[in-house]
mmCIF file of C-alpha atoms (C1' of nucleotides) in Angstrom:
data_model
loop_
_atom_site.group_PDB
_atom_site.id
_atom_site.type_symbol
_atom_site.label_atom_id
_atom_site.label_comp_id
_atom_site.label_asym_id
_atom_site.label_seq_id
_atom_site.Cartn_x
_atom_site.Cartn_y
_atom_site.Cartn_z
ATOM 1 C CA UNK A 1 78.316 124.999 10.366
ATOM 2 C CA UNK A 2 81.228 123.148 11.819
ATOM 3 C CA UNK A 3 82.871 122.049 8.648
ATOM 4 C CA UNK A 4 86.427 123.022 8.038
ATOM 5 C CA UNK A 5 86.904 125.522 5.274
ATOM 6 C CA UNK A 6 89.912 124.239 3.383
ATOM 7 C CA UNK A 7 90.546 127.556 1.707
ATOM 8 C CA UNK A 8 90.844 129.322 5.031
ATOM 9 C CA UNK A 9 93.076 126.588 6.348
ATOM 10 C CA UNK A 10 95.451 127.037 3.446
ATOM 11 C CA UNK A 11 95.477 130.809 3.726
ATOM 12 C CA UNK A 12 96.210 130.612 7.427
ATOM 13 C CA UNK A 13 99.176 128.402 6.832
ATOM 14 C CA UNK A 14 100.588 130.632 4.148
ATOM 15 C CA UNK A 15 99.886 134.026 5.744
ATOM 16 C CA UNK A 16 99.729 133.441 9.480
ATOM 17 C CA UNK A 17 102.562 131.082 10.170
ATOM 18 C CA UNK A 18 102.685 132.190 13.799
ATOM 19 C CA UNK A 19 99.332 130.542 14.413
ATOM 20 C CA UNK A 20 100.978 127.174 14.202
ATOM 21 C CA UNK A 21 98.659 125.028 16.293
ATOM 22 C CA UNK A 22 96.713 122.657 14.154
ATOM 23 C CA UNK A 23 93.673 122.693 16.379
ATOM 24 C CA UNK A 24 93.598 126.495 16.316
ATOM 25 C CA UNK A 25 93.892 126.606 12.579
ATOM 26 C CA UNK A 26 91.022 124.205 12.293
ATOM 27 C CA UNK A 27 88.860 126.193 14.654
ATOM 28 C CA UNK A 28 89.452 129.360 12.665
ATOM 29 C CA UNK A 29 88.675 127.464 9.499
ATOM 30 C CA UNK A 30 85.401 126.412 11.037
ATOM 31 C CA UNK A 31 84.126 129.714 12.316
ATOM 32 C CA UNK A 32 85.873 132.259 10.090
ATOM 33 C CA UNK A 33 84.365 133.994 7.120
ATOM 34 C CA UNK A 34 86.139 134.880 3.949
ATOM 35 C CA UNK A 35 85.455 138.500 3.168
ATOM 36 C CA UNK A 36 86.305 140.720 0.254
ATOM 37 C CA UNK A 37 86.336 144.475 0.020
ATOM 38 C CA UNK A 38 86.882 146.674 -2.970
ATOM 39 C CA UNK A 39 89.365 149.529 -2.857
ATOM 40 C CA UNK A 40 87.819 152.459 -1.061
ATOM 41 C CA UNK A 41 85.098 150.505 0.688
ATOM 42 C CA UNK A 42 84.483 151.271 4.327
ATOM 43 C CA UNK A 43 85.032 148.154 6.380
ATOM 44 C CA UNK A 44 84.156 149.446 9.802
ATOM 45 C CA UNK A 45 82.868 152.870 10.443
ATOM 46 C CA UNK A 46 83.307 155.114 13.399
ATOM 47 C CA UNK A 47 80.686 154.243 15.957
ATOM 48 C CA UNK A 48 79.803 150.800 14.729
ATOM 49 C CA UNK A 49 80.001 147.757 16.938
ATOM 50 C CA UNK A 50 82.794 145.404 16.183
ATOM 51 C CA UNK A 51 81.781 141.813 15.894
ATOM 52 C CA UNK A 52 84.516 140.404 13.733
ATOM 53 C CA UNK A 53 88.245 140.427 14.112
ATOM 54 C CA UNK A 54 89.964 140.650 10.758
ATOM 55 C CA UNK A 55 92.944 138.584 9.717
ATOM 56 C CA UNK A 56 94.339 140.302 6.663
ATOM 57 C CA UNK A 57 95.152 138.041 3.773
ATOM 58 C CA UNK A 58 95.513 140.350 0.818
ATOM 59 C CA UNK A 59 95.479 144.077 0.204
ATOM 60 C CA UNK A 60 95.762 146.717 2.879
ATOM 61 C CA UNK A 61 93.529 148.602 5.243
ATOM 62 C CA UNK A 62 93.730 152.218 6.241
ATOM 63 C CA UNK A 63 92.901 153.051 9.820
ATOM 64 C CA UNK A 64 91.837 156.593 10.646
ATOM 65 C CA UNK A 65 90.661 158.393 13.712
ATOM 66 C CA UNK A 66 87.651 160.643 13.359
ATOM 67 C CA UNK A 67 87.351 163.821 15.279
ATOM 68 C CA UNK A 68 84.034 163.986 17.059
ATOM 69 C CA UNK A 69 83.092 167.554 16.358
ATOM 70 C CA UNK A 70 84.668 168.833 13.215
ATOM 71 C CA UNK A 71 84.793 166.843 10.040
ATOM 72 C CA UNK A 72 88.472 166.172 10.462
ATOM 73 C CA UNK A 73 90.060 162.807 10.398
ATOM 74 C CA UNK A 74 93.592 161.752 11.086
ATOM 75 C CA UNK A 75 95.396 158.931 9.440
ATOM 76 C CA UNK A 76 96.738 156.447 11.973
ATOM 77 C CA UNK A 77 98.325 153.553 10.142
ATOM 78 C CA UNK A 78 97.997 150.934 7.464
ATOM 79 C CA UNK A 79 97.370 147.293 8.158
ATOM 80 C CA UNK A 80 99.140 144.922 5.852
ATOM 81 C CA UNK A 81 99.011 141.268 4.985
ATOM 82 C CA UNK A 82 99.542 138.984 7.962
ATOM 83 C CA UNK A 83 98.370 141.608 10.414
ATOM 84 C CA UNK A 84 95.233 142.231 12.353
ATOM 85 C CA UNK A 85 93.502 145.176 13.923
ATOM 86 C CA UNK A 86 94.353 145.282 17.590
ATOM 87 C CA UNK A 87 91.794 148.002 18.112
ATOM 88 C CA UNK A 88 89.147 145.459 17.307
ATOM 89 C CA UNK A 89 90.386 143.210 20.124
ATOM 90 C CA UNK A 90 89.928 145.777 22.785
ATOM 91 C CA UNK A 91 86.754 147.163 21.286
ATOM 92 C CA UNK A 92 84.981 143.891 21.042
ATOM 93 C CA UNK A 93 86.097 142.472 24.355
ATOM 94 C CA UNK A 94 84.634 145.498 26.030
ATOM 95 C CA UNK A 95 81.722 145.425 23.637
ATOM 96 C CA UNK A 96 82.346 149.036 22.878
ATOM 97 C CA UNK A 97 81.796 151.125 19.832
ATOM 98 C CA UNK A 98 84.643 151.582 17.460
ATOM 99 C CA UNK A 99 86.692 154.756 17.860
ATOM 100 C CA UNK A 100 88.111 154.426 14.429
ATOM 101 C CA UNK A 101 87.175 153.913 10.858
ATOM 102 C CA UNK A 102 88.827 151.393 8.596
ATOM 103 C CA UNK A 103 88.650 151.436 4.850
ATOM 104 C CA UNK A 104 90.092 149.130 2.239
ATOM 105 C CA UNK A 105 93.033 150.829 0.637
ATOM 106 C CA UNK A 106 93.285 148.204 -2.070
ATOM 107 C CA UNK A 107 91.067 145.359 -2.988
ATOM 108 C CA UNK A 108 91.286 143.408 0.203
ATOM 109 C CA UNK A 109 90.695 139.871 1.368
ATOM 110 C CA UNK A 110 90.430 138.935 4.992
ATOM 111 C CA UNK A 111 89.262 136.231 7.305
ATOM 112 C CA UNK A 112 86.695 137.492 9.766
ATOM 113 C CA UNK A 113 86.662 135.751 13.116
ATOM 114 C CA UNK A 114 83.637 136.293 15.350
ATOM 115 C CA UNK A 115 84.650 138.056 18.509
ATOM 116 C CA UNK A 116 83.296 135.494 20.931
ATOM 117 C CA UNK A 117 86.175 133.194 20.113
ATOM 118 C CA UNK A 118 89.057 135.506 20.546
ATOM 119 C CA UNK A 119 88.749 135.517 24.317
ATOM 120 C CA UNK A 120 88.413 131.814 24.821
ATOM 121 C CA UNK A 121 91.256 131.092 22.443
ATOM 122 C CA UNK A 122 93.557 133.186 24.565
ATOM 123 C CA UNK A 123 93.470 130.499 27.232
ATOM 124 C CA UNK A 124 93.376 127.607 24.895
ATOM 125 C CA UNK A 125 96.054 128.404 22.377
ATOM 126 C CA UNK A 126 99.437 129.873 23.299
ATOM 127 C CA UNK A 127 100.146 130.822 19.702
ATOM 128 C CA UNK A 128 96.921 132.816 19.557
ATOM 129 C CA UNK A 129 97.733 134.626 22.741
ATOM 130 C CA UNK A 130 101.173 135.305 21.434
ATOM 131 C CA UNK A 131 99.766 136.596 18.199
ATOM 132 C CA UNK A 132 97.397 138.929 19.999
ATOM 133 C CA UNK A 133 100.105 140.234 22.285
ATOM 134 C CA UNK A 134 102.506 140.750 19.446
ATOM 135 C CA UNK A 135 100.032 142.708 17.416
ATOM 136 C CA UNK A 136 99.249 144.884 20.400
ATOM 137 C CA UNK A 137 102.905 145.503 20.852
ATOM 138 C CA UNK A 138 103.626 146.398 17.253
ATOM 139 C CA UNK A 139 100.544 148.580 17.054
ATOM 140 C CA UNK A 140 101.542 150.425 20.196
ATOM 141 C CA UNK A 141 104.867 151.190 18.646
ATOM 142 C CA UNK A 142 103.294 152.393 15.484
ATOM 143 C CA UNK A 143 100.877 154.564 17.355
ATOM 144 C CA UNK A 144 103.651 156.132 19.367
ATOM 145 C CA UNK A 145 105.444 156.741 16.152
ATOM 146 C CA UNK A 146 102.498 158.468 14.548
ATOM 147 C CA UNK A 147 101.850 160.459 17.682
ATOM 148 C CA UNK A 148 105.259 161.939 17.723
ATOM 149 C CA UNK A 149 105.202 162.458 14.018
ATOM 150 C CA UNK A 150 102.194 164.633 14.631
ATOM 151 C CA UNK A 151 103.673 166.311 17.668
ATOM 152 C CA UNK A 152 107.248 166.815 16.568
ATOM 153 C CA UNK A 153 107.605 166.416 12.847
ATOM 154 C CA UNK A 154 107.019 169.108 10.361
ATOM 155 C CA UNK A 155 104.294 168.569 7.845
ATOM 156 C CA UNK A 156 106.691 167.863 5.024
ATOM 157 C CA UNK A 157 108.276 165.001 6.947
ATOM 158 C CA UNK A 158 104.903 163.615 7.812
ATOM 159 C CA UNK A 159 103.894 163.841 4.194
ATOM 160 C CA UNK A 160 106.908 161.923 2.987
ATOM 161 C CA UNK A 161 106.398 159.315 5.681
ATOM 162 C CA UNK A 162 102.784 158.983 4.690
ATOM 163 C CA UNK A 163 103.684 158.487 1.057
ATOM 164 C CA UNK A 164 106.241 155.848 1.944
ATOM 165 C CA UNK A 165 103.795 153.959 4.104
ATOM 166 C CA UNK A 166 101.187 154.152 1.437
ATOM 167 C CA UNK A 167 103.616 152.842 -1.126
ATOM 168 C CA UNK A 168 104.597 150.015 1.191
ATOM 169 C CA UNK A 169 101.006 149.114 1.941
ATOM 170 C CA UNK A 170 100.204 149.139 -1.717
ATOM 171 C CA UNK A 171 103.383 147.409 -2.852
ATOM 172 C CA UNK A 172 103.935 149.993 -5.505
ATOM 173 C CA UNK A 173 105.984 153.099 -6.040
ATOM 174 C CA UNK A 174 103.072 154.688 -7.783
ATOM 175 C CA UNK A 175 100.396 156.139 -5.582
ATOM 176 C CA UNK A 176 97.023 156.943 -7.039
ATOM 177 C CA UNK A 177 95.324 159.608 -5.004
ATOM 178 C CA UNK A 178 94.506 163.292 -4.979
ATOM 179 C CA UNK A 179 96.119 166.059 -3.008
ATOM 180 C CA UNK A 180 92.793 166.558 -1.314
ATOM 181 C CA UNK A 181 92.715 162.994 0.001
ATOM 182 C CA UNK A 182 96.172 163.301 1.417
ATOM 183 C CA UNK A 183 95.246 166.591 2.999
ATOM 184 C CA UNK A 184 92.254 164.948 4.667
ATOM 185 C CA UNK A 185 94.362 162.097 5.989
ATOM 186 C CA UNK A 186 96.962 164.415 7.427
ATOM 187 C CA UNK A 187 94.436 166.946 8.546
ATOM 188 C CA UNK A 188 96.005 169.695 6.511
ATOM 189 C CA UNK A 189 94.818 171.951 3.750
ATOM 190 C CA UNK A 190 94.964 170.921 0.153
ATOM 191 C CA UNK A 191 97.037 173.933 -0.797
ATOM 192 C CA UNK A 192 99.668 173.114 1.778
ATOM 193 C CA UNK A 193 99.955 169.571 0.493
ATOM 194 C CA UNK A 194 100.184 170.766 -3.102
ATOM 195 C CA UNK A 195 102.974 173.119 -2.238
ATOM 196 C CA UNK A 196 104.924 170.573 -0.259
ATOM 197 C CA UNK A 197 104.537 168.004 -2.999
ATOM 198 C CA UNK A 198 105.875 170.533 -5.431
ATOM 199 C CA UNK A 199 108.954 170.946 -3.267
ATOM 200 C CA UNK A 200 109.437 167.220 -3.000
ATOM 201 C CA UNK A 201 109.282 167.023 -6.751
ATOM 202 C CA UNK A 202 111.927 169.687 -7.054
ATOM 203 C CA UNK A 203 114.217 167.880 -4.666
ATOM 204 C CA UNK A 204 113.783 164.752 -6.764
ATOM 205 C CA UNK A 205 111.989 162.713 -4.154
ATOM 206 C CA UNK A 206 108.884 162.195 -6.193
ATOM 207 C CA UNK A 207 107.318 162.710 -9.575
ATOM 208 C CA UNK A 208 103.902 164.287 -9.879
ATOM 209 C CA UNK A 209 101.033 163.589 -12.218
ATOM 210 C CA UNK A 210 97.322 164.091 -12.100
ATOM 211 C CA UNK A 211 95.928 161.714 -9.507
ATOM 212 C CA UNK A 212 99.343 160.162 -9.351
ATOM 213 C CA UNK A 213 102.484 160.411 -7.316
ATOM 214 C CA UNK A 214 105.550 158.372 -8.081
ATOM 215 C CA UNK A 215 108.172 157.732 -5.451
ATOM 216 C CA UNK A 216 111.762 157.838 -6.626
ATOM 217 C "C1'" DA B 1 83.291 171.917 -27.404
ATOM 218 C "C1'" DC B 2 81.834 172.097 -22.843
ATOM 219 C "C1'" DA B 3 81.581 170.957 -18.024
ATOM 220 C "C1'" DT B 4 83.777 169.023 -14.169
ATOM 221 C "C1'" DT B 5 87.385 168.131 -11.163
ATOM 222 C "C1'" DA B 6 92.351 168.427 -9.810
ATOM 223 C "C1'" DA B 7 96.112 171.274 -9.089
ATOM 224 C "C1'" DG B 8 98.748 175.777 -8.842
ATOM 225 C "C1'" DT B 9 99.213 180.664 -7.177
ATOM 226 C "C1'" DG B 10 99.204 184.802 -4.574
ATOM 227 C "C1'" DA B 11 97.280 187.609 -1.181
ATOM 228 C "C1'" DT B 12 95.445 187.938 3.553
ATOM 229 C "C1'" DT B 13 95.329 186.815 8.337
ATOM 230 C "C1'" DA C 1 99.799 177.166 8.095
ATOM 231 C "C1'" DA C 2 94.690 178.120 6.955
ATOM 232 C "C1'" DT C 3 91.554 180.270 4.040
ATOM 233 C "C1'" DC C 4 90.027 182.678 0.037
ATOM 234 C "C1'" DA C 5 89.609 183.750 -4.517
ATOM 235 C "C1'" DC C 6 90.960 182.891 -8.491
ATOM 236 C "C1'" DT C 7 93.677 180.622 -12.667
ATOM 237 C "C1'" DT C 8 95.283 176.830 -15.310
ATOM 238 C "C1'" DA C 9 95.346 172.172 -16.689
ATOM 239 C "C1'" DA C 10 93.578 167.534 -17.354
ATOM 240 C "C1'" DT C 11 89.784 164.547 -18.165
ATOM 241 C "C1'" DG C 12 85.222 162.848 -19.112
ATOM 242 C "C1'" DT C 13 80.733 163.428 -21.913
#
DNA sequence: ACATTAAGTGATT
DNA sequence: AATCACTTAATGT
């Protein structure tokens, strides 16, 4: 069990440069799991217990909040390469159920670290602590951003922002999705999204196709 | 050719 | 802006 996984070691060095302590890298390489998810796969569902912290190597992960009663869900943010899910830190330290659902947006590769280590590493490795704090910080900012986009922005601005984020997460100007999916993510009706997309096409921001949106 | 699914439209609240 | 009721268009079998 305690052999160092060379593949993980390499990936850490290339994707998580901030975790620069050799001993830490080696520990992760010992206890981490390489995991792969296909596009669209649910990684962690609402209500499940979190027992792994993900370090994202490749692909991107969509994080959404589920509403308890109605079947609504709200898109929160995308996780990209080199990032981690700070929600999972708090969830697993408290041993609480997940408030969110994460799905693979693309084919995704990550290193799963069992939660029992994340706490003890905080004391042991300054770079780990730093990494955890930094991801909290950046996630807080993103959350605040999405909160006020919901509170203050009009739907069309949110839509454009969503498309941009999706393009960034996916590293491509071409987004493959349906109007219905977008509507679900933004908690809006399909018709509204269709109409707004039409406007964006007219104003030359995007180009529409079936199951396809191209950013210009 | 036919059925299914995505997208567009207009009216109503 | 949501919902409904429909139409039109694209795609798979």
